[in-house]
Short mmCIF file of C-alpha atoms and ligand atoms in Angstrom, two decimals:
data_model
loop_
_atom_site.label_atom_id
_atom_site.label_comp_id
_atom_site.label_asym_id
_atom_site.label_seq_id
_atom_site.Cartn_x
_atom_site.Cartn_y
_atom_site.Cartn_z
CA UNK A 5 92.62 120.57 104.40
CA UNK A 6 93.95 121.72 100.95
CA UNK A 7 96.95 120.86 99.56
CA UNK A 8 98.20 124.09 100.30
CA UNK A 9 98.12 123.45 103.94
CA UNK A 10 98.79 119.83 103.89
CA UNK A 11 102.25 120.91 101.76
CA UNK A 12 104.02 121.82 105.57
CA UNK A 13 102.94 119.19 107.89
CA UNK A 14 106.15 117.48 107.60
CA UNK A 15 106.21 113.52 107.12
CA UNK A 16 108.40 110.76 108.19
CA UNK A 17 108.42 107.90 106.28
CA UNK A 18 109.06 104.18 107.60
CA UNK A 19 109.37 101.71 104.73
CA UNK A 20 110.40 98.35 104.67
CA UNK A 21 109.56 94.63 104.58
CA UNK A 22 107.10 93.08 107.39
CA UNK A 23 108.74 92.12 110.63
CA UNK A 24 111.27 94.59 109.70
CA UNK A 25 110.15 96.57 113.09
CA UNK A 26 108.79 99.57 111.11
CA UNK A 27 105.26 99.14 112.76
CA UNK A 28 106.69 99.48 116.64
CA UNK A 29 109.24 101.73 115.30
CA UNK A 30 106.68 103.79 113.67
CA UNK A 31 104.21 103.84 116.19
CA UNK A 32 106.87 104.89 119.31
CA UNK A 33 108.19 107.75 117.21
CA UNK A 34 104.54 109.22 116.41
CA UNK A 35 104.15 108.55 119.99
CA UNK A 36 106.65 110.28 121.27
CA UNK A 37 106.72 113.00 118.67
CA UNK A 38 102.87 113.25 119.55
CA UNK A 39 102.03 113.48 115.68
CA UNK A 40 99.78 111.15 114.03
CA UNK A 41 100.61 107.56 112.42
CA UNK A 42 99.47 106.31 109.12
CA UNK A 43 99.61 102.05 109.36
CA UNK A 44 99.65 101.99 105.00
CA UNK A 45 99.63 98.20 105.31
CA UNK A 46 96.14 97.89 107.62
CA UNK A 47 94.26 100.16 104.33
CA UNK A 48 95.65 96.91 101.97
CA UNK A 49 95.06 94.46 104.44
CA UNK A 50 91.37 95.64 104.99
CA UNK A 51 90.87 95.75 101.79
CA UNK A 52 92.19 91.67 101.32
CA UNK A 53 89.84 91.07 104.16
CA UNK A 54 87.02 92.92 102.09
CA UNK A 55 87.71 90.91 98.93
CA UNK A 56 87.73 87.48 100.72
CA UNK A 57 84.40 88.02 102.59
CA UNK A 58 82.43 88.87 99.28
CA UNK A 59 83.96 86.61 97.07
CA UNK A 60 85.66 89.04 94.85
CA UNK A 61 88.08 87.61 92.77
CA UNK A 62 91.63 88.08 93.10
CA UNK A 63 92.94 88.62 89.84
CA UNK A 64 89.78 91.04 88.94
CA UNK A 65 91.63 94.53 89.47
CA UNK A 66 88.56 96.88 88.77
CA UNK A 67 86.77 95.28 91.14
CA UNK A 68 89.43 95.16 93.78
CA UNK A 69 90.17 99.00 93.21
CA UNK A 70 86.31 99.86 93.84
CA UNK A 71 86.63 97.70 96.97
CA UNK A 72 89.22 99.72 98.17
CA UNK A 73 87.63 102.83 97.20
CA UNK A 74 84.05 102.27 98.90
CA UNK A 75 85.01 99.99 102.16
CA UNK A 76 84.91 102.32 104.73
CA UNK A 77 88.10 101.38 106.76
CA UNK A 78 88.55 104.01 110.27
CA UNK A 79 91.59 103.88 112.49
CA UNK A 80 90.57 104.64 116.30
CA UNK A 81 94.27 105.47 118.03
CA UNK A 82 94.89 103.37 120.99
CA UNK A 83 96.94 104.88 124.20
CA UNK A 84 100.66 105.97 123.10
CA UNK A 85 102.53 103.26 121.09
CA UNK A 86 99.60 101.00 120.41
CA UNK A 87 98.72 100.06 117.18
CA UNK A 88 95.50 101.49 115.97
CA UNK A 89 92.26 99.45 116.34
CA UNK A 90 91.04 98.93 112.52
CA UNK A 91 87.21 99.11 111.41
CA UNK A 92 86.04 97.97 108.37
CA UNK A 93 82.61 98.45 107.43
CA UNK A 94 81.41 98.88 111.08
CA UNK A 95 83.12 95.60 112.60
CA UNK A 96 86.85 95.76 114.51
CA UNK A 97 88.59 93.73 112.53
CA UNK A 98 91.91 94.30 114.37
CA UNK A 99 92.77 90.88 115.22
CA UNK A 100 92.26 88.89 112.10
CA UNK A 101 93.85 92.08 110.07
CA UNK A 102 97.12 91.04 111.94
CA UNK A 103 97.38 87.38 110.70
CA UNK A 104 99.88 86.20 108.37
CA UNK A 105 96.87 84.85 105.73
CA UNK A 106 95.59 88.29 105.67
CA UNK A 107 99.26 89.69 105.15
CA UNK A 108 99.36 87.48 102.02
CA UNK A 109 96.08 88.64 100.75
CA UNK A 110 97.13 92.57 101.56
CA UNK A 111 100.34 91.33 99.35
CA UNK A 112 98.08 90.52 96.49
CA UNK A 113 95.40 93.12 96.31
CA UNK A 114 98.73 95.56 96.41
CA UNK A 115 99.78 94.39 93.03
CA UNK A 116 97.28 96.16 91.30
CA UNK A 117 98.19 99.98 90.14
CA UNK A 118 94.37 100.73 90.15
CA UNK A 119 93.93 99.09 94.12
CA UNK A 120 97.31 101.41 94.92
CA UNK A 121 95.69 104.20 93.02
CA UNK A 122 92.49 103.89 95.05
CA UNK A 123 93.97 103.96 98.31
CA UNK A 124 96.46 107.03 97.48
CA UNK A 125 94.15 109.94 98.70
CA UNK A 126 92.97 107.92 101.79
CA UNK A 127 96.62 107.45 102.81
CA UNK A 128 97.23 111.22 102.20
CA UNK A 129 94.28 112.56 104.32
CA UNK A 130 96.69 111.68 107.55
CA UNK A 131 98.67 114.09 106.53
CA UNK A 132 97.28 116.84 109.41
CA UNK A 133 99.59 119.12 111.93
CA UNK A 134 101.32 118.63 113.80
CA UNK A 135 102.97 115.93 111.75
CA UNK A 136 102.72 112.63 110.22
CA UNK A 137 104.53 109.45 110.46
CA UNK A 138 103.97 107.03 107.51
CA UNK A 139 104.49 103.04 107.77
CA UNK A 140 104.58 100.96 104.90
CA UNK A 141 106.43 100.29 101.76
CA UNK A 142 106.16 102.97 99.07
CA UNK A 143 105.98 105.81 101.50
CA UNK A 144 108.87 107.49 100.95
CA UNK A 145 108.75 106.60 96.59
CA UNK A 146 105.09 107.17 96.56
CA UNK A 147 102.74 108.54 98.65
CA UNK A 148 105.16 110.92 100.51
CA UNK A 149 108.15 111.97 97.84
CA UNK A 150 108.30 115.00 99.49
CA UNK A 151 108.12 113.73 103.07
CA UNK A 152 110.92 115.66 105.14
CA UNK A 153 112.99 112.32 106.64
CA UNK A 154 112.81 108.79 104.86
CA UNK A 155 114.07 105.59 106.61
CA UNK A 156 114.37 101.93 105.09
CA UNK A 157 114.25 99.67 107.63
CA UNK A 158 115.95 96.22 106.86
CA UNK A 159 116.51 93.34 109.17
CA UNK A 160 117.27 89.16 107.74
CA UNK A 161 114.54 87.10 107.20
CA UNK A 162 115.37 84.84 110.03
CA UNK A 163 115.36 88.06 112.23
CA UNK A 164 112.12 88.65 111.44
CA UNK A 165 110.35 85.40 111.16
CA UNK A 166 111.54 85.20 114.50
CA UNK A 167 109.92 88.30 115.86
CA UNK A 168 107.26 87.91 114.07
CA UNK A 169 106.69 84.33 115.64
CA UNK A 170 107.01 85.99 119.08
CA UNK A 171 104.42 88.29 118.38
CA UNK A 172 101.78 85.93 117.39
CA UNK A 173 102.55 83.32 120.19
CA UNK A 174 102.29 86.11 122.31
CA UNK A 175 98.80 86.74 121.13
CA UNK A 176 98.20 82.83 121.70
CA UNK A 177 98.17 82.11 117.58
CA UNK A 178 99.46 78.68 117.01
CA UNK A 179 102.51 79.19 114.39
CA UNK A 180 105.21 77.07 113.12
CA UNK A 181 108.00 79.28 112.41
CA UNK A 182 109.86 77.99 109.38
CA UNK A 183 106.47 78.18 107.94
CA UNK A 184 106.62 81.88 108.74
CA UNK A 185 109.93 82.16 107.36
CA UNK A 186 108.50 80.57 104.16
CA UNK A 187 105.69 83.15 103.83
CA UNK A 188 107.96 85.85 104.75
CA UNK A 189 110.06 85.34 101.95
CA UNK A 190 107.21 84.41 99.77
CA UNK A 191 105.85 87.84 100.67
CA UNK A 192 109.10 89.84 99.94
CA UNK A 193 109.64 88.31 96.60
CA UNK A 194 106.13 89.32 95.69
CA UNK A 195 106.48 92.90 97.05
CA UNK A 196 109.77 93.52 95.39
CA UNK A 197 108.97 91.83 91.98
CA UNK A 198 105.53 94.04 91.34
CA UNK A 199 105.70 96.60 88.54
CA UNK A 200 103.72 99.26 90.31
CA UNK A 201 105.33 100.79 93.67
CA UNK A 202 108.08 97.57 94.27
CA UNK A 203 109.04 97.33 97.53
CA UNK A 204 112.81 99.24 97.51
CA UNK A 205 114.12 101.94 99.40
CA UNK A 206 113.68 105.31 98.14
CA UNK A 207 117.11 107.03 96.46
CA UNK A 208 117.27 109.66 99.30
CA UNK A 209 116.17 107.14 102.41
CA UNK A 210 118.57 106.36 104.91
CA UNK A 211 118.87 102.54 105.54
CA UNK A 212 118.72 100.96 108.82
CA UNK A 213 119.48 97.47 109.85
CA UNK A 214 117.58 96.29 113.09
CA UNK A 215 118.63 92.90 112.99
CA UNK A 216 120.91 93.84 116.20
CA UNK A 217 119.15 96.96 117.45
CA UNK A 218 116.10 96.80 119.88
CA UNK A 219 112.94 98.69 119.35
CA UNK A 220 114.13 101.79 121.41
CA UNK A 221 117.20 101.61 119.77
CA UNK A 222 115.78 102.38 116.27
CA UNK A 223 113.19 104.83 117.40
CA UNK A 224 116.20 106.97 119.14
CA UNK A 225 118.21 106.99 116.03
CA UNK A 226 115.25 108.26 113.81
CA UNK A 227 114.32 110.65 116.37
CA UNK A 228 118.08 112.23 116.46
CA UNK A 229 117.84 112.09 112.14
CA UNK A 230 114.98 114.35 112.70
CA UNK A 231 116.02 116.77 115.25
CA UNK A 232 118.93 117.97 112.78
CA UNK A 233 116.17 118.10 110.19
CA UNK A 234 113.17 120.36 111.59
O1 DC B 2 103.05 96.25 106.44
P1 DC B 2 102.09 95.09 106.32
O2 DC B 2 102.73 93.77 106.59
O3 DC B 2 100.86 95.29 107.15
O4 DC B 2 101.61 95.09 104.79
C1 DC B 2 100.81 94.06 104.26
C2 DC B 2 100.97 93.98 102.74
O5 DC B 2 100.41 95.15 102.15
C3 DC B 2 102.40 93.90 102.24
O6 DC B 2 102.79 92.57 101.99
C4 DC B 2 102.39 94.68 100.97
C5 DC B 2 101.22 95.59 101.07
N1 DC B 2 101.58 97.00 101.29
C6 DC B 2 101.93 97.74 100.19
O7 DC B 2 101.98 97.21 99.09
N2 DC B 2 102.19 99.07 100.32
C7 DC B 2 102.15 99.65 101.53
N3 DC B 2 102.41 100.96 101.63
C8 DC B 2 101.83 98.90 102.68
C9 DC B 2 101.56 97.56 102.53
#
């Protein structure tokens, strides 16, 4: 599509920190809006996964950013309000994308401007009718500027270590959750420090703490926003 016609698919973009609940969140509302869903976070996290298989170095950014530009990383939508199943390179790497270690390395191949820069026309290429809901963390500052409804989601750390350490007991991963606590924070620090795209909230987002809302909570509130706005 050219940019012409991508310029009025409208976008809603879900930022905030992991565990935060912008991936159900995000995923419910695309659902229900029937539009499609960009996961932002799966792109850096396949890429991680890319660098740790073939040994490329973490602190070499040129190399990282050709990594993300050649890996051939495909999304294959799941029945409404499942996450995505995500191939890289031909395998589903779904299930090891998810894991906290892969998190961190997503968190460190995102420090690079040139790995962001890479991986800013595959994040816009989801950007098709009817509409597009965007997860991540620079969605809204970033990739999106123009999208037509921005949302921060917050929640406290402890909030989400805890969901977070239902979600992967749920899968059967063995966690220890002030460990998770301890990389979540480790995570957020990192994220919010980096010079290119920090993790904040965009100056016309509207913040939203889920630390006491459930799922369908959130996803009704963002839905009302963005009735009043179409
Ligand atoms: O949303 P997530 O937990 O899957 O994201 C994993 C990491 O990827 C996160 O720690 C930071 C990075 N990321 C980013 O820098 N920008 C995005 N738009 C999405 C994720």
């Amino acid at each position: 599509m050219n940019a012409n016609a991508t310029a009025t698919v409208p976008v809603v973009a879900i930022d905030g920190p992991g565990g935060s609940g912008k991936g159900t969140v995000s995923q419910l509302l695309a659902a229900r809006l029937a539009w499609h869903y960009l996961d932002s976070g799966a792109l850096y996290r396949a890429v991680g996964l890319a660098a740790q298989e073939k040994g490329v170095r973490f602190d070499d950014a040129a190399a990282l950013a050709h990594l993300a530009r050649v890996a051939d990383i495909r999304f294959e939508p799941q029945a409404s309000g499942q996450p995505p199943r995500v191939w890289l390179d031909g395998r589903d790497v779904s299930d090891v994308l998810r894991t906290e270690e892969t998190g961190c390395l997503a968190s460190r191949v995102a420090q690079f401007p040139a790995v962001r820069e890479a991986l800013l026309d595959k994040q816009r290429d989801f950007r098709r009718q009817p509409g597009l809901v965007a997860d991540g963390r620079d969605m809204g500052t970033t990739v999106f500027p123009e999208a037509i409804l921005k949302v921060f989601l917050t929640a406290s750390p402890e909030v989400r270590a805890e969901r977070r350490y239902k979600q992967l007991k749920e899968k059967g991963l063995d966690v220890i959750l002030s460990r998770l606590l301890g990389e979540i924070r480790e995570r957020d620090a990192r994220d919010a420090a980096r010079q290119a795209s920090p993790l904040r909230p965009a100056a016309d987002a509207e913040i939203l703490d889920t630390s006491s809302l459930s799922i369908a909570q959130a996803v009704e509130l963002i839905f009302q926003r963005l009735q009043q706005r179409l």
